[in-house]
Short mmCIF file of C-alpha atoms in Angstrom, two decimals:
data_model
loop_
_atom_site.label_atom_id
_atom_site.label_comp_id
_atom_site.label_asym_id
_atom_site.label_seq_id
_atom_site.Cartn_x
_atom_site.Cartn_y
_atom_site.Cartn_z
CA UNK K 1 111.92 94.06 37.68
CA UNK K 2 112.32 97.66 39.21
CA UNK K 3 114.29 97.84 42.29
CA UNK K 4 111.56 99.14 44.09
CA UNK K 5 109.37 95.65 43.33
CA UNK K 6 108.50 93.47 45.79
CA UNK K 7 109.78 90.14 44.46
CA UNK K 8 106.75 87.29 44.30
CA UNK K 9 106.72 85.32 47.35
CA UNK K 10 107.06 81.55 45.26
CA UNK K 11 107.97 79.87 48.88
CA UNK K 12 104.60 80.87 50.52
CA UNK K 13 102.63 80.48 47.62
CA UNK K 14 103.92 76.96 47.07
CA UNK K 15 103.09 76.34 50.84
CA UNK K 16 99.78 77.57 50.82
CA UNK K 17 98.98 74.80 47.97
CA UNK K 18 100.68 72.40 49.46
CA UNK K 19 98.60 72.73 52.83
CA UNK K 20 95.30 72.87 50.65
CA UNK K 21 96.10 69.54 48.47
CA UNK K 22 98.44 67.51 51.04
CA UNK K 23 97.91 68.64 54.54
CA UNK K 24 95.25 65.84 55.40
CA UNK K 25 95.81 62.13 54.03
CA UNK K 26 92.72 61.36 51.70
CA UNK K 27 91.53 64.73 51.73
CA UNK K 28 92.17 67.50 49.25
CA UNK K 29 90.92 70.74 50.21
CA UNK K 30 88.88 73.04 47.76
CA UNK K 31 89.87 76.43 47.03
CA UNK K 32 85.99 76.81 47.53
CA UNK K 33 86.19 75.64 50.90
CA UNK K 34 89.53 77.76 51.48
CA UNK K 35 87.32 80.85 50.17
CA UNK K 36 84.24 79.92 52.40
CA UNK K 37 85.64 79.75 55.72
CA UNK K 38 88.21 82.61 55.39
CA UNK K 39 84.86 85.05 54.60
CA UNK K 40 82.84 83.36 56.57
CA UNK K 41 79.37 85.56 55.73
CA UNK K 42 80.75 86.96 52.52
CA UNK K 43 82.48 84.38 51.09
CA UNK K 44 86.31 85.01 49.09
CA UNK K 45 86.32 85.06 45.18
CA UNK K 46 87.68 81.86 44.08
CA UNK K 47 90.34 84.68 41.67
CA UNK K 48 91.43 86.14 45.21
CA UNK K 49 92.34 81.90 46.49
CA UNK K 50 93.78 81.37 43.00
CA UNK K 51 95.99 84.44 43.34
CA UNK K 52 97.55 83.37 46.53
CA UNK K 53 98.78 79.55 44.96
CA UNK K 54 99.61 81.61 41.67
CA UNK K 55 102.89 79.48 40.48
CA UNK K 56 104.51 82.57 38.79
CA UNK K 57 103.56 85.71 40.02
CA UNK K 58 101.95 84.90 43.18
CA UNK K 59 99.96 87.58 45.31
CA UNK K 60 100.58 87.90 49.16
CA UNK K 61 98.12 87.42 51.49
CA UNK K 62 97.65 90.00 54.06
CA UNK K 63 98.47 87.96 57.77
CA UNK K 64 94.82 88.24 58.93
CA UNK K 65 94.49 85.99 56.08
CA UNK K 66 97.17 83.61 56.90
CA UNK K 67 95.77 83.47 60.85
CA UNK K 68 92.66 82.13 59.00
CA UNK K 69 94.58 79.56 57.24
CA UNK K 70 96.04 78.43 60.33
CA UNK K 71 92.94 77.91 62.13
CA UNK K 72 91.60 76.59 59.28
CA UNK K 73 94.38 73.46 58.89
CA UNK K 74 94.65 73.62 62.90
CA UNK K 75 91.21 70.76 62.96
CA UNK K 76 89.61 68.67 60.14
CA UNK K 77 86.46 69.66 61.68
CA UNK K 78 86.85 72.63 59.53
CA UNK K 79 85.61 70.94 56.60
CA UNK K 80 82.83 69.16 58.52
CA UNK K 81 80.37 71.28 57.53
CA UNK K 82 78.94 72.76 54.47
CA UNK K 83 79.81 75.42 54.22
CA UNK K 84 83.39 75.12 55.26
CA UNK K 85 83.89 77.55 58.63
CA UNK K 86 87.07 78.65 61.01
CA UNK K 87 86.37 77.61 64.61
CA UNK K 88 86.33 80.29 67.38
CA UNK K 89 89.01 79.66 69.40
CA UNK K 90 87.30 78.30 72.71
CA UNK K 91 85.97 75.14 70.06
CA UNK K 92 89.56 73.94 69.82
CA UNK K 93 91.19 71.34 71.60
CA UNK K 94 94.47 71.62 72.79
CA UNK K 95 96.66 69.63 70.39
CA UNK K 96 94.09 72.03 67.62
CA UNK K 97 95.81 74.79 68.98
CA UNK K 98 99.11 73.94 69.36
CA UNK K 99 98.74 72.70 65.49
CA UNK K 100 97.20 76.24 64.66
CA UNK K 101 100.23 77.72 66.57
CA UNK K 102 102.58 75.45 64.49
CA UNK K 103 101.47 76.46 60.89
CA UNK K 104 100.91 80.10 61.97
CA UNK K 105 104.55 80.12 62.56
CA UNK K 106 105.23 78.60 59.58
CA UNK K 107 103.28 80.96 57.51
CA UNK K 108 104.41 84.30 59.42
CA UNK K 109 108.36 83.30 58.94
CA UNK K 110 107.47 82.13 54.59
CA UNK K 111 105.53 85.46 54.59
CA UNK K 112 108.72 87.84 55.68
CA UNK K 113 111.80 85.62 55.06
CA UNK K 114 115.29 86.71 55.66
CA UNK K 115 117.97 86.34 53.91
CA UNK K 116 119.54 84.17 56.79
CA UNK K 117 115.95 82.70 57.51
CA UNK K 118 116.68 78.83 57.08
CA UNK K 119 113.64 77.14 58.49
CA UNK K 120 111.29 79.45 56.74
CA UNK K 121 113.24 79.14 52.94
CA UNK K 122 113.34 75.59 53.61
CA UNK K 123 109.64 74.99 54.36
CA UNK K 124 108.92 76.61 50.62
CA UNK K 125 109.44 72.71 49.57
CA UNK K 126 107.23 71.30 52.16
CA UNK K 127 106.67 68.55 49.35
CA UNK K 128 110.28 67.39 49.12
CA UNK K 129 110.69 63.61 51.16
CA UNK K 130 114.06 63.31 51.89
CA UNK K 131 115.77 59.32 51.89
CA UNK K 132 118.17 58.12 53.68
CA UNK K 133 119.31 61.85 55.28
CA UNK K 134 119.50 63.15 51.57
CA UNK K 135 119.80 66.64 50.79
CA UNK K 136 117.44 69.47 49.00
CA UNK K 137 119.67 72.20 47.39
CA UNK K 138 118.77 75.68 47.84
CA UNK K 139 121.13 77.55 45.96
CA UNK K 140 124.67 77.53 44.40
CA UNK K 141 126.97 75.40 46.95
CA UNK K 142 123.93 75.26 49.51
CA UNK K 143 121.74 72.38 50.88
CA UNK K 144 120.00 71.59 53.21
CA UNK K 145 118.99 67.86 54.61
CA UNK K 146 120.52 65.04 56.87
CA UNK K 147 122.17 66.03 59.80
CA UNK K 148 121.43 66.40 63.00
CA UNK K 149 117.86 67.26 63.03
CA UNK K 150 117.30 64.46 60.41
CA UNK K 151 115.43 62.19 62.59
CA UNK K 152 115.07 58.81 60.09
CA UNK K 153 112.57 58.19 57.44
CA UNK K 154 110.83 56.52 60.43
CA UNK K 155 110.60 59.79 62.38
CA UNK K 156 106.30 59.78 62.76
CA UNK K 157 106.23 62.72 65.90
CA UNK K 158 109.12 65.50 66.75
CA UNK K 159 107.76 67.31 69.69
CA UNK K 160 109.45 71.01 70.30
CA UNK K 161 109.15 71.34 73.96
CA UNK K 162 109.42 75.10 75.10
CA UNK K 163 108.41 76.71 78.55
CA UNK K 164 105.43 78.87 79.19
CA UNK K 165 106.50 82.45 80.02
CA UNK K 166 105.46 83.24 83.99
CA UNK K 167 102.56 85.23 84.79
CA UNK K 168 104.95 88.04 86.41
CA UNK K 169 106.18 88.18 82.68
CA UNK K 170 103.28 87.60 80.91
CA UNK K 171 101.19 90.79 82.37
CA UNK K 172 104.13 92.92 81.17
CA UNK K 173 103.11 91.87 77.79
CA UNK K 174 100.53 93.21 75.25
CA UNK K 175 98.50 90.50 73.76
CA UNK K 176 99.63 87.90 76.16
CA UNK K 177 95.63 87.41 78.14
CA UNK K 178 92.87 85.38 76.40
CA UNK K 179 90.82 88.34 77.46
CA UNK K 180 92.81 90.52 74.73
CA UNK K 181 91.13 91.07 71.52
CA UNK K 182 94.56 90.71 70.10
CA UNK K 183 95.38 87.53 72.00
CA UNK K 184 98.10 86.05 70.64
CA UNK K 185 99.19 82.52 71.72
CA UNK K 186 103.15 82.30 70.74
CA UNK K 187 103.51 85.54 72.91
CA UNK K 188 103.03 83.32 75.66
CA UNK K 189 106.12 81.08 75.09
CA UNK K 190 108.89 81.58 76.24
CA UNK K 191 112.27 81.41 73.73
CA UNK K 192 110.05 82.18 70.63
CA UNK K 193 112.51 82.75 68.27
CA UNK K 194 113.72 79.69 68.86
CA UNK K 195 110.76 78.15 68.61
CA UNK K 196 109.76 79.37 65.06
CA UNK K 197 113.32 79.14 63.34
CA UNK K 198 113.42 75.43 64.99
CA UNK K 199 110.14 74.40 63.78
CA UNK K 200 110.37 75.72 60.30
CA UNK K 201 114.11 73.90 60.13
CA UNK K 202 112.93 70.69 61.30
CA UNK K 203 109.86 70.21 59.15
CA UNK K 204 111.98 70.78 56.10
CA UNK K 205 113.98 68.35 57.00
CA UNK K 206 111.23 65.47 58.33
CA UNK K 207 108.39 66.68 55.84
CA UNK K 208 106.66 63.67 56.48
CA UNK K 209 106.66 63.96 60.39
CA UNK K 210 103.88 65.45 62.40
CA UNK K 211 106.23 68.43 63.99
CA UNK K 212 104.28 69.21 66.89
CA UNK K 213 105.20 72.29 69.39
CA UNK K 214 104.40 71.93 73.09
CA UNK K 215 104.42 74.29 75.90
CA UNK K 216 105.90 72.33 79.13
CA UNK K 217 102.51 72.43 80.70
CA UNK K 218 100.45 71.12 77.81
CA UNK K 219 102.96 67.80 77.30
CA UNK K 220 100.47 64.68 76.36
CA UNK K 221 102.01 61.02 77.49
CA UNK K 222 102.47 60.02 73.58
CA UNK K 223 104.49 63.37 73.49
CA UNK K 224 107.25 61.71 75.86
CA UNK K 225 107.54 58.75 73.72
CA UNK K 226 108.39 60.91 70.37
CA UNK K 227 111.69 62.68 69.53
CA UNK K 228 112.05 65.95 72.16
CA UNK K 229 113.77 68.79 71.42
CA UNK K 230 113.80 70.72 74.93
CA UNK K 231 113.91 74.61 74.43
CA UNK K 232 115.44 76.67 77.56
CA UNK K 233 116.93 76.47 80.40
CA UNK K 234 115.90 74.90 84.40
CA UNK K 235 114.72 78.43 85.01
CA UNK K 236 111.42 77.82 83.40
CA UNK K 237 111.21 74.50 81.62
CA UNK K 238 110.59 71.88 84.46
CA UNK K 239 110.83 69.83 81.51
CA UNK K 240 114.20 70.36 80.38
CA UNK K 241 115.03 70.08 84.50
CA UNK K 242 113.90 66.50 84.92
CA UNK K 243 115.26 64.93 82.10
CA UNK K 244 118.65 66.52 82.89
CA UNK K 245 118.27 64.91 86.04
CA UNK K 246 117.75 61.34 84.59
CA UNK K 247 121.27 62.01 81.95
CA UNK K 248 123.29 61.02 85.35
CA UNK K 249 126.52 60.75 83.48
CA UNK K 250 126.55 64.17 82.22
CA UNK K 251 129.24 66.36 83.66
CA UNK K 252 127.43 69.50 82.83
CA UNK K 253 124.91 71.21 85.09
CA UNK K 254 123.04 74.46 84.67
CA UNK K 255 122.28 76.76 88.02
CA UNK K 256 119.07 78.54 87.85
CA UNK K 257 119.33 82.24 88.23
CA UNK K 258 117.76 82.78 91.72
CA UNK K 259 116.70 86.64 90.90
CA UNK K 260 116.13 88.61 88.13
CA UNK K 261 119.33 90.61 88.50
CA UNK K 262 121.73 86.93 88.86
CA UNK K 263 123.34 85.74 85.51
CA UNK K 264 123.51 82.15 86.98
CA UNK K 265 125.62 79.67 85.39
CA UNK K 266 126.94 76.10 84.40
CA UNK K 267 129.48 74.27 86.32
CA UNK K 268 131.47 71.46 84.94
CA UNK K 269 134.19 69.57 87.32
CA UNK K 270 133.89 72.75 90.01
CA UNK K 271 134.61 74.97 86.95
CA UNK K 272 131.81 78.03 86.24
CA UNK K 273 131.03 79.16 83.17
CA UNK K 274 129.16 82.40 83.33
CA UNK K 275 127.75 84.74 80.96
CA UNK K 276 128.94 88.42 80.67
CA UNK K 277 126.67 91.13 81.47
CA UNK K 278 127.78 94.54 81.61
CA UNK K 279 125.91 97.01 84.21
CA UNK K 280 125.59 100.65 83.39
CA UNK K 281 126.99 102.62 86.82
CA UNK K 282 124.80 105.01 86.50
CA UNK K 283 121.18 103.58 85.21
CA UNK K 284 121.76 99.81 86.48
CA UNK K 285 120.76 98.72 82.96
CA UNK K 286 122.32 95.27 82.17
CA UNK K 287 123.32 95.19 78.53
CA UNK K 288 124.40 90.91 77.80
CA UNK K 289 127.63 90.71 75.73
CA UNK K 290 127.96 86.72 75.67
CA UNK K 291 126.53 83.61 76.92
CA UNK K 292 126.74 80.87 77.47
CA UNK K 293 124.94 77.93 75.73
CA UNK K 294 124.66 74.08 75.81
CA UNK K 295 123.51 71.63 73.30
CA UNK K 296 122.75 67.93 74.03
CA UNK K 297 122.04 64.54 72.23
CA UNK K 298 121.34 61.44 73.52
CA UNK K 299 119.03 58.42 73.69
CA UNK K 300 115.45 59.08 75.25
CA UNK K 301 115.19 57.59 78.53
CA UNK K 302 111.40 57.14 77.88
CA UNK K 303 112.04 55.42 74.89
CA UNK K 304 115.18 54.43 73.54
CA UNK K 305 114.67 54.64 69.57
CA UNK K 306 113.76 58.09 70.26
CA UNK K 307 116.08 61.25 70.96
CA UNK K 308 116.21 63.64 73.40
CA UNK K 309 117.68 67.09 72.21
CA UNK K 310 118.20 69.94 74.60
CA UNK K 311 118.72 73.70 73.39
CA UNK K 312 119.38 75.73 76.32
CA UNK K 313 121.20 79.25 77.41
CA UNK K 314 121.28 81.04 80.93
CA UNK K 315 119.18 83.63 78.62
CA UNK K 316 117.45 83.11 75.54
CA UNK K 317 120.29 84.34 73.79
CA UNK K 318 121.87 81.20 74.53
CA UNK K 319 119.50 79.10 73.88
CA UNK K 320 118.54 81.20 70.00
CA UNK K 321 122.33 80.53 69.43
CA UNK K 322 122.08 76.90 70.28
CA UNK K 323 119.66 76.56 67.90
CA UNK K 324 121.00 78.62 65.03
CA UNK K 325 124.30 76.84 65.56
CA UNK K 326 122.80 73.91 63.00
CA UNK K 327 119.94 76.09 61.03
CA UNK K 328 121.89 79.16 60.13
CA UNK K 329 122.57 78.32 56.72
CA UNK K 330 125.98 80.20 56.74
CA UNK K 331 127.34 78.12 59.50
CA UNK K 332 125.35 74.61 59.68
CA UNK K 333 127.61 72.94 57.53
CA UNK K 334 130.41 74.03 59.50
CA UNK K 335 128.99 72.96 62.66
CA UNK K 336 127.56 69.45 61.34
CA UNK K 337 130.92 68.74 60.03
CA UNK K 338 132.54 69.32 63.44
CA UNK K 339 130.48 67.17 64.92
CA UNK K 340 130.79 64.58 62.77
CA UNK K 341 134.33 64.53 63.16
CA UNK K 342 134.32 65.10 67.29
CA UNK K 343 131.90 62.86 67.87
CA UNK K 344 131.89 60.18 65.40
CA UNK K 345 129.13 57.65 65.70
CA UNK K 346 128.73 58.53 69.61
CA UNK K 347 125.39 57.77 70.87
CA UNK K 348 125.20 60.64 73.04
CA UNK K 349 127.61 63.88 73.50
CA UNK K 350 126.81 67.70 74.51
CA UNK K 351 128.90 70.89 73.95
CA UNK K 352 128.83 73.65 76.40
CA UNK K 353 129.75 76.96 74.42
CA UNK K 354 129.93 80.95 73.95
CA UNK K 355 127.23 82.86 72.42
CA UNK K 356 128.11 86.68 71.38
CA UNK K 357 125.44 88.74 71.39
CA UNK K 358 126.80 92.19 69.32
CA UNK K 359 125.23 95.11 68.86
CA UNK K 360 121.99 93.99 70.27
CA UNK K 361 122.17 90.94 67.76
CA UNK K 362 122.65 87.51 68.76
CA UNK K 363 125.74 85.93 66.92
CA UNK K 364 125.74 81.95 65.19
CA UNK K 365 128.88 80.61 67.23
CA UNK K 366 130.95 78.54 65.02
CA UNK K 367 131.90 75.24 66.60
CA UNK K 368 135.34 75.33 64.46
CA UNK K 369 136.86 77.90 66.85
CA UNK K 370 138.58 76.56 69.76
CA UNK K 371 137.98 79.88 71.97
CA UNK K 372 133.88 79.51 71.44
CA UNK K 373 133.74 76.08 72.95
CA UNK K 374 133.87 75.79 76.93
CA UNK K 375 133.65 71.46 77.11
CA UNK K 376 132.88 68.57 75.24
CA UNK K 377 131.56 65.71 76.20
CA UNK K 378 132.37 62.31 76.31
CA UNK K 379 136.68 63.32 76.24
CA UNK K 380 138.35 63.08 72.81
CA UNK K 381 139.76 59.81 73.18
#
C-alpha cells in the first residue's frame, strides 16, 4: 500500500453488516431492502450495498449515505412496506429518533476514527458478547472489556442522559432549528463529544444492551429504572441536579455558574475548587487552562440493581475529561486499576479532579497522580 492510500475502513464495514443481519431479533435485513430505501425512486445497485460490507477491501460510504442508514435502523417500520423506504423525519417517534441519533453517532465516529478514538474502534466488533466482564483485545498489550462501564450480562437498557443546549445557545448555532434544511439533531445537545465517545465505549462493552441516548427533556419513566449515565453539570441538566440532591451523603456539591462570564465551582467541607480561566486584558477573551471535573457511582435511588453514573465539569471540558478518564485507551487501564485499588468493592464512591485543557485540547487526567485529584470519597480507611 502507497502512503498516500486510504487504508479500508474493516471497522465500519463490519458494522454496517452487522446492523443489516443482527440489528432486529428475527429479522435479517436484505441488502435489497438496504438498496431500496437508501434510493428511494432510483433504487442502489445491489454491487454499490455489497461494496460497503466488502470483508477485505471495503468501500466507504459517503455520510449522506450513512444518515440513511441511520434512519433506516432508527424504526422497524422501515421494512413495513414493499418496497423498503426511510421515514421523513416528522413520521418518527421520539425514542425513533433518539435511536436514529444513536447509530448516526456510531457510524460518523467508525467512519473517521482516531487513533485515540476508543468507543468508535471498539464498536468495529459490535458482534463480540462479552461474559462475566471479559475482555476483547484490540491490539498488542490492549483490551478493552469489564470495568466500569461493564454493566452485567444482565444489563437490558443503559440510558446516556445529556442536557439540551438553551435556546440563547442554540440560535447561535447553524443547523440547530428543525426549520434548517441542514437540521441536525446532536447539534442540539449539549456535551456532544461526550456523548458520542460515551456511547460508542459503552456499546462495545454491553453489545447486547439497548444503549439508548436521552436529552433531559425527552426522559421516558422506564428510562429512570435503567442504568443512567448523567452527562453535565446543574447548569443545564435538571437531571443530573435532582438526583444529586437525593445522594444526601455526598460531600461534594457543584455551584451553578450564575452568568456567562462566572467559572462557578465545587465546594467540599467549605473548601472551593475552581477552574482556571485566564482573561485577556485587553480583548476580555477567556481562554480555560484547567477544570475541574467529578465522576460518581452509586446505587440508583429509583431502582437499586441499577446504577447511577454522573460525568460532570463546570465546562464541558470537564465533563469530556470525565469521560475519557475510562475510554481513552492510553489511560483506562490506568484509571480502572486505581479504582479498583481505592475503592475496592465500595458500593458507591466519586472523585472530584483536574482537567488540563492545553493548547486548545482537552487532556485525559490520569487518576495515578496525586496533584490531579482534588477528593475522594468515602475516606481511605
Amino acid at each position: 500500500m502507497q502512503p498516500s492510500e486510504t487504508p479500508p475502513n474493516r471497522a465500519l464495514a463490519r458494522y454496517l453488516r452487522d446492523l443489516r443481519k443482527r440489528h432486529w431479533p428475527q429479522l435479517q435485513v436484505t441488502q435489497r431492502q438496504i438498496a431500496e430505501a437508501l434510493g428511494g425512486a432510483k433504487p442502489l445497485s445491489l454491487s454499490v450495498i455489497s461494496s460497503w460490507e466488502h470483508d477485505r477491501t471495503p468501500v466507504t460510504p459517503p455520510e449522506g449515505r450513512l444518515a440513511g442508514y441511520a434512519r433506516f435502523f432508527a424504526t422497524r417500520r422501515s421494512v413495513e412496506s414493499d418496497p423498503a423506504r426511510l421515514l421523513d423525519e416528522d413520521e418518527l417517534t421520539d425514542e425513533e429518533r433518539d435511536n436514529e441519533d444513536a447509530i448516526h453517532a456510531a457510524l460518523a465516529r467508525l467512519r473517521t476514527p482516531e487513533p485515540s478514538d476508543t468507543g468508535a474502534l471498539a464498536a468495529a466488533n459490535p458482534q463480540a458478547v462479552l461474559r462475566d466482564g471479559g475482555e476483547i483485545p484490540l491490539g498488542p498489550g490492549d483490551t478493552i472489556g469489564g470495568g466500569t462501564w461493564y454493566f452485567g450480562p444482565d444489563a437490558k437498557r443503559i440510558v446516556i442522559v445529556c442536557a439540551r443546549l438553551p435556546e440563547d445557545l442554540r440560535e447561535r448555532m447553524p443547523y440547530a432549528h428543525k426549520s434548517d434544511p441542514d437540521y441536525v439533531r446532536a447539534y442540539t445537545y449539549a456535551d456532544a463529544d461526550s456523548v458520542i465517545e460515551l456511547f460508542g465505549h459503552i456499546r462495545a462493552v454491553n453489545p447486547t444492551a439497548d444503549v439508548r441516548i436521552r436529552t433531559h427533556d425527552r426522559l421516558l419513566a422506564d428510562d429512570y429504572h435503567s442504568h443512567l449515565v448523567l452527562l453535565g453539570g446543574i447548569d443545564f441538566n435538571p437531571v443530573t441536579r435532582e438526583l444529586v440532591q437525593a445522594f444526601a451523603d455526598l460531600p461534594v456539591r457543584q455551584h451553578a455558574r450564575s452568568a456567562e462570564e462566572d467559572n462557578g465551582y465545587f465546594e467540599v467541607g467549605g473548601r472551593r475548587y475552581a477552574p482556571v480561566v485566564e482573561v485577556d486584558e485587553e480583548t476580555g477573551a477567556r481562554t480555560l487552562l484547567e477544570d475541574v471535573a467529578y465522576f460518581f457511582r452509586g446505587p440508583s435511588p429509583m431502582n437499586v440493581k441499577r446504577t447511577v453514573t454522573l460525568c460532570n465539569g463546570m465546562f464541558g471540558r470537564g465533563t469530556y475529561g470525565a469521560v475519557r478518564a475510562l475510554t481513552d485507551r492510553s489511560f483506562r487501564n490506568r484509571n480502572e486499576d486505581y479504582l479498583t485499588k481505592r475503592f475496592g468493592e465500595a458500593v458507591s464512591y466519586s472523585l472530584l479532579f483536574r482537567v488540563t485543557v492545553f493548547a486548545g485540547e482537552t487532556l485525559t487526567p490520569d487518576w495515578t497522580v496525586a496533584r490531579n485529584r482534588f477528593h475522594e470519597w468515602p475516606d481511605a480507611g
